[in-house]
């Protein structure tokens, strides 16, 4: 991953760690559900308004939700952000198998 991505993951872990932010520490998958929905709608609104400068911020907020849930999963031992990324990459390849077959045929 990029250093910037790893830094954000580390910040979230620190906020959830002992001595971190009390609000962040008490959040659960369930308690974060409204925020995931809210941030998604805000991103959609900026797309509708074609405010692409603001879209960067809103996509960051959506990504924060993914990373937050992944950190909770890491703490619970159920999944990590690496697991999420692996699932995503596998799905992308599976859904676009013709693209990958063509790439391998050229080698």
GROMACS .gro file of C-alpha atoms in nm:
model
  107
    1UNK     CA    1   0.000   0.000   0.000
    2UNK     CA    2   0.101   0.359  -0.025
    3UNK     CA    3   0.256   0.534   0.273
    4UNK     CA    4  -0.038   0.775   0.281
    5UNK     CA    5  -0.290   0.489   0.296
    6UNK     CA    6  -0.091   0.311   0.565
    7UNK     CA    7  -0.073   0.636   0.763
    8UNK     CA    8  -0.451   0.678   0.759
    9UNK     CA    9  -0.496   0.315   0.870
   10UNK     CA   10  -0.250   0.380   1.156
   11UNK     CA   11  -0.434   0.697   1.259
   12UNK     CA   12  -0.762   0.510   1.282
   13UNK     CA   13  -0.597   0.233   1.484
   14UNK     CA   14  -0.453   0.495   1.721
   15UNK     CA   15  -0.791   0.663   1.764
   16UNK     CA   16  -0.942   0.325   1.860
   17UNK     CA   17  -0.654   0.222   2.087
   18UNK     CA   18  -0.640   0.269   2.467
   19UNK     CA   19  -0.582   0.637   2.527
   20UNK     CA   20  -0.734   0.722   2.189
   21UNK     CA   21  -1.056   0.908   2.118
   22UNK     CA   22  -1.338   0.802   2.354
   23UNK     CA   23  -1.603   0.848   2.082
   24UNK     CA   24  -1.409   0.642   1.825
   25UNK     CA   25  -1.334   0.371   2.081
   26UNK     CA   26  -1.699   0.310   2.164
   27UNK     CA   27  -1.819   0.276   1.803
   28UNK     CA   28  -1.940  -0.057   1.666
   29UNK     CA   29  -2.042  -0.181   1.323
   30UNK     CA   30  -2.401  -0.119   1.430
   31UNK     CA   31  -2.346   0.232   1.565
   32UNK     CA   32  -2.162   0.337   1.249
   33UNK     CA   33  -2.435   0.230   1.008
   34UNK     CA   34  -2.601   0.574   0.990
   35UNK     CA   35  -2.266   0.739   0.914
   36UNK     CA   36  -2.197   0.502   0.626
   37UNK     CA   37  -2.534   0.587   0.476
   38UNK     CA   38  -2.495   0.961   0.541
   39UNK     CA   39  -2.148   0.981   0.388
   40UNK     CA   40  -2.262   0.784   0.083
   41UNK     CA   41  -2.554   1.021   0.025
   42UNK     CA   42  -2.324   1.321   0.063
   43UNK     CA   43  -2.092   1.176  -0.203
   44UNK     CA   44  -2.389   1.116  -0.433
   45UNK     CA   45  -2.507   1.472  -0.380
   46UNK     CA   46  -2.169   1.616  -0.482
   47UNK     CA   47  -2.175   1.401  -0.795
   48UNK     CA   48  -2.525   1.529  -0.878
   49UNK     CA   49  -2.399   1.885  -0.832
   50UNK     CA   50  -2.082   1.802  -1.029
   51UNK     CA   51  -1.877   1.952  -0.747
   52UNK     CA   52  -1.569   1.745  -0.813
   53UNK     CA   53  -1.351   1.950  -0.578
   54UNK     CA   54  -1.587   1.859  -0.292
   55UNK     CA   55  -1.615   1.501  -0.416
   56UNK     CA   56  -1.257   1.431  -0.304
   57UNK     CA   57  -1.358   1.516   0.053
   58UNK     CA   58  -1.679   1.314   0.039
   59UNK     CA   59  -1.506   1.007  -0.105
   60UNK     CA   60  -1.254   1.039   0.177
   61UNK     CA   61  -1.544   1.029   0.423
   62UNK     CA   62  -1.679   0.712   0.258
   63UNK     CA   63  -1.331   0.559   0.270
   64UNK     CA   64  -1.309   0.651   0.639
   65UNK     CA   65  -1.619   0.442   0.701
   66UNK     CA   66  -1.465   0.143   0.521
   67UNK     CA   67  -1.143   0.181   0.720
   68UNK     CA   68  -1.331   0.231   1.047
   69UNK     CA   69  -1.531  -0.091   0.997
   70UNK     CA   70  -1.211  -0.270   0.895
   71UNK     CA   71  -1.037  -0.157   1.215
   72UNK     CA   72  -1.328  -0.286   1.422
   73UNK     CA   73  -1.301  -0.613   1.230
   74UNK     CA   74  -0.927  -0.627   1.299
   75UNK     CA   75  -0.986  -0.577   1.670
   76UNK     CA   76  -1.254  -0.848   1.674
   77UNK     CA   77  -1.036  -1.087   1.472
   78UNK     CA   78  -1.303  -1.119   1.202
   79UNK     CA   79  -1.135  -0.940   0.908
   80UNK     CA   80  -0.876  -0.676   0.822
   81UNK     CA   81  -0.847  -0.406   0.558
   82UNK     CA   82  -0.618  -0.645   0.370
   83UNK     CA   83  -0.901  -0.900   0.367
   84UNK     CA   84  -1.138  -0.635   0.229
   85UNK     CA   85  -0.889  -0.544  -0.044
   86UNK     CA   86  -0.828  -0.909  -0.129
   87UNK     CA   87  -1.204  -0.970  -0.163
   88UNK     CA   88  -1.234  -0.663  -0.383
   89UNK     CA   89  -0.944  -0.753  -0.613
   90UNK     CA   90  -1.070  -1.110  -0.647
   91UNK     CA   91  -1.419  -0.983  -0.733
   92UNK     CA   92  -1.286  -0.738  -0.992
   93UNK     CA   93  -1.084  -1.008  -1.167
   94UNK     CA   94  -1.372  -1.256  -1.150
   95UNK     CA   95  -1.620  -1.005  -1.296
   96UNK     CA   96  -1.382  -0.901  -1.571
   97UNK     CA   97  -1.229  -1.235  -1.659
   98UNK     CA   98  -1.223  -1.152  -2.032
   99UNK     CA   99  -0.992  -0.857  -1.961
  100UNK     CA  100  -0.751  -1.074  -1.767
  101UNK     CA  101  -0.758  -1.354  -2.024
  102UNK     CA  102  -0.664  -1.106  -2.298
  103UNK     CA  103  -0.377  -0.970  -2.088
  104UNK     CA  104  -0.240  -1.319  -2.032
  105UNK     CA  105  -0.281  -1.412  -2.401
  106UNK     CA  106  -0.046  -1.127  -2.495
  107UNK     CA  107   0.238  -1.266  -2.280
   0.00000   0.00000   0.00000
